[in-house]
Every structure is written in C-alpha cells, then in structure tokens.
C-alpha cells in the first residue's frame, strides 16, 4: 500500500496543534473557495468505471466525494465488527 507516514518526515513536521488548527480552518476556506463555483464545468469530466458514471461539474464531484467517504466508513465499520 502506497502513501506517506509522519514516520517518514525528516523536517518541518507540523505540531499536533498546527494540524488541528489547519483542520479547523478548512470548512471556512472550502466554503469560500467553492462559493459560486458549484455549477462550473470541469476541464475534463471524471468517468467512473467503464463509463458507468460521468461527472462534469464541481457539485457532482462534491456529491461523489461525500458518497465515496460513506463507503469507506461502512467498510471500516464492517471490518471493525469482524475483529
């Protein structure tokens, strides 16, 4: 499995408080960033699977992300019940 880990960081490691502060600021930043952009078309549509679904605007991407994160939460919940 790829990805990064704080154990691999060598310098400029943010403190827990810096991470929490950044997370607290995200909703306001995201809301301001997306203001009046929900209907904007993407330069290239996102095609899911073998053309099962095509998403071509910002609102569609946000809806897909919310659904997709729910799938992750469901899998994590199911796996936690198995162990």
C-alpha atoms as a PDB file:
ATOM      1  CA  UNK A   1       0.000   0.000   0.000  1.00  0.00           C
ATOM      2  CA  UNK A   2       1.436   3.350  -1.011  1.00  0.00           C
ATOM      3  CA  UNK A   3       1.128   6.633   0.784  1.00  0.00           C
ATOM      4  CA  UNK A   4       3.039   8.669   3.300  1.00  0.00           C
ATOM      5  CA  UNK A   5       3.514   8.493   7.018  1.00  0.00           C
ATOM      6  CA  UNK A   6       4.691  11.040   9.592  1.00  0.00           C
ATOM      7  CA  UNK A   7       7.362   8.479  10.474  1.00  0.00           C
ATOM      8  CA  UNK A   8       8.952   9.256   7.088  1.00  0.00           C
ATOM      9  CA  UNK A   9       9.060  13.030   7.618  1.00  0.00           C
ATOM     10  CA  UNK A  10      12.542  14.402   8.125  1.00  0.00           C
ATOM     11  CA  UNK A  11      11.947  18.107   8.715  1.00  0.00           C
ATOM     12  CA  UNK A  12       9.240  20.755   9.001  1.00  0.00           C
ATOM     13  CA  UNK A  13       6.981  18.361  10.861  1.00  0.00           C
ATOM     14  CA  UNK A  14       3.827  20.204  11.945  1.00  0.00           C
ATOM     15  CA  UNK A  15       2.853  20.036  15.581  1.00  0.00           C
ATOM     16  CA  UNK A  16      -0.429  18.454  16.612  1.00  0.00           C
ATOM     17  CA  UNK A  17      -1.809  21.928  17.315  1.00  0.00           C
ATOM     18  CA  UNK A  18      -0.799  23.141  13.832  1.00  0.00           C
ATOM     19  CA  UNK A  19      -2.577  20.148  12.271  1.00  0.00           C
ATOM     20  CA  UNK A  20      -5.696  20.685  14.384  1.00  0.00           C
ATOM     21  CA  UNK A  21      -5.700  24.397  13.582  1.00  0.00           C
ATOM     22  CA  UNK A  22      -5.473  23.673   9.840  1.00  0.00           C
ATOM     23  CA  UNK A  23      -8.349  21.192  10.120  1.00  0.00           C
ATOM     24  CA  UNK A  24     -10.485  23.738  11.999  1.00  0.00           C
ATOM     25  CA  UNK A  25      -9.878  26.329   9.271  1.00  0.00           C
ATOM     26  CA  UNK A  26     -10.747  24.001   6.388  1.00  0.00           C
ATOM     27  CA  UNK A  27     -14.562  24.319   6.390  1.00  0.00           C
ATOM     28  CA  UNK A  28     -14.413  28.119   6.119  1.00  0.00           C
ATOM     29  CA  UNK A  29     -11.703  28.001   3.451  1.00  0.00           C
ATOM     30  CA  UNK A  30     -13.508  25.341   1.398  1.00  0.00           C
ATOM     31  CA  UNK A  31     -16.825  27.201   1.613  1.00  0.00           C
ATOM     32  CA  UNK A  32     -15.221  30.458   0.455  1.00  0.00           C
ATOM     33  CA  UNK A  33     -13.260  28.695  -2.291  1.00  0.00           C
ATOM     34  CA  UNK A  34     -16.356  26.955  -3.702  1.00  0.00           C
ATOM     35  CA  UNK A  35     -18.676  29.976  -3.483  1.00  0.00           C
ATOM     36  CA  UNK A  36     -20.384  30.442  -6.859  1.00  0.00           C
ATOM     37  CA  UNK A  37     -18.396  27.550  -8.393  1.00  0.00           C
ATOM     38  CA  UNK A  38     -20.735  24.573  -7.884  1.00  0.00           C
ATOM     39  CA  UNK A  39     -22.104  24.775 -11.441  1.00  0.00           C
ATOM     40  CA  UNK A  40     -18.666  25.278 -13.012  1.00  0.00           C
ATOM     41  CA  UNK A  41     -17.769  22.634 -15.560  1.00  0.00           C
ATOM     42  CA  UNK A  42     -14.524  20.729 -15.136  1.00  0.00           C
ATOM     43  CA  UNK A  43     -11.913  20.943 -17.883  1.00  0.00           C
ATOM     44  CA  UNK A  44     -12.122  17.165 -18.221  1.00  0.00           C
ATOM     45  CA  UNK A  45     -15.038  15.093 -16.874  1.00  0.00           C
ATOM     46  CA  UNK A  46     -14.410  12.334 -14.350  1.00  0.00           C
ATOM     47  CA  UNK A  47     -15.506   8.987 -15.775  1.00  0.00           C
ATOM     48  CA  UNK A  48     -16.245   6.323 -13.167  1.00  0.00           C
ATOM     49  CA  UNK A  49     -15.688   2.672 -14.061  1.00  0.00           C
ATOM     50  CA  UNK A  50     -16.359   1.578 -17.605  1.00  0.00           C
ATOM     51  CA  UNK A  51     -18.381   4.710 -18.304  1.00  0.00           C
ATOM     52  CA  UNK A  52     -20.835   3.846 -15.516  1.00  0.00           C
ATOM     53  CA  UNK A  53     -20.990   7.483 -14.444  1.00  0.00           C
ATOM     54  CA  UNK A  54     -19.595  10.737 -15.771  1.00  0.00           C
ATOM     55  CA  UNK A  55     -19.222  13.769 -13.530  1.00  0.00           C
ATOM     56  CA  UNK A  56     -18.626  17.084 -15.233  1.00  0.00           C
ATOM     57  CA  UNK A  57     -19.210  19.782 -12.622  1.00  0.00           C
ATOM     58  CA  UNK A  58     -17.949  20.719  -9.159  1.00  0.00           C
ATOM     59  CA  UNK A  59     -21.250  19.935  -7.429  1.00  0.00           C
ATOM     60  CA  UNK A  60     -21.180  16.411  -8.868  1.00  0.00           C
ATOM     61  CA  UNK A  61     -17.649  15.885  -7.565  1.00  0.00           C
ATOM     62  CA  UNK A  62     -18.658  17.022  -4.066  1.00  0.00           C
ATOM     63  CA  UNK A  63     -21.648  14.665  -4.094  1.00  0.00           C
ATOM     64  CA  UNK A  64     -19.443  11.788  -5.259  1.00  0.00           C
ATOM     65  CA  UNK A  65     -16.827  12.501  -2.576  1.00  0.00           C
ATOM     66  CA  UNK A  66     -19.486  12.505   0.161  1.00  0.00           C
ATOM     67  CA  UNK A  67     -20.877   9.176  -1.079  1.00  0.00           C
ATOM     68  CA  UNK A  68     -17.403   7.686  -1.521  1.00  0.00           C
ATOM     69  CA  UNK A  69     -16.324   8.610   2.014  1.00  0.00           C
ATOM     70  CA  UNK A  70     -19.500   6.967   3.287  1.00  0.00           C
ATOM     71  CA  UNK A  71     -18.445   3.757   1.541  1.00  0.00           C
ATOM     72  CA  UNK A  72     -15.096   3.914   3.344  1.00  0.00           C
ATOM     73  CA  UNK A  73     -16.850   4.469   6.674  1.00  0.00           C
ATOM     74  CA  UNK A  74     -19.129   1.487   6.029  1.00  0.00           C
ATOM     75  CA  UNK A  75     -16.206  -0.798   5.184  1.00  0.00           C
ATOM     76  CA  UNK A  76     -14.287   0.325   8.279  1.00  0.00           C
ATOM     77  CA  UNK A  77     -17.361  -0.283  10.426  1.00  0.00           C
ATOM     78  CA  UNK A  78     -17.887  -3.750   8.946  1.00  0.00           C
ATOM     79  CA  UNK A  79     -14.229  -4.685   9.390  1.00  0.00           C
ATOM     80  CA  UNK A  80     -14.259  -3.487  12.995  1.00  0.00           C
ATOM     81  CA  UNK A  81     -17.152  -5.859  13.712  1.00  0.00           C
ATOM     82  CA  UNK A  82     -15.184  -8.799  12.295  1.00  0.00           C
ATOM     83  CA  UNK A  83     -12.221  -8.375  14.610  1.00  0.00           C
END
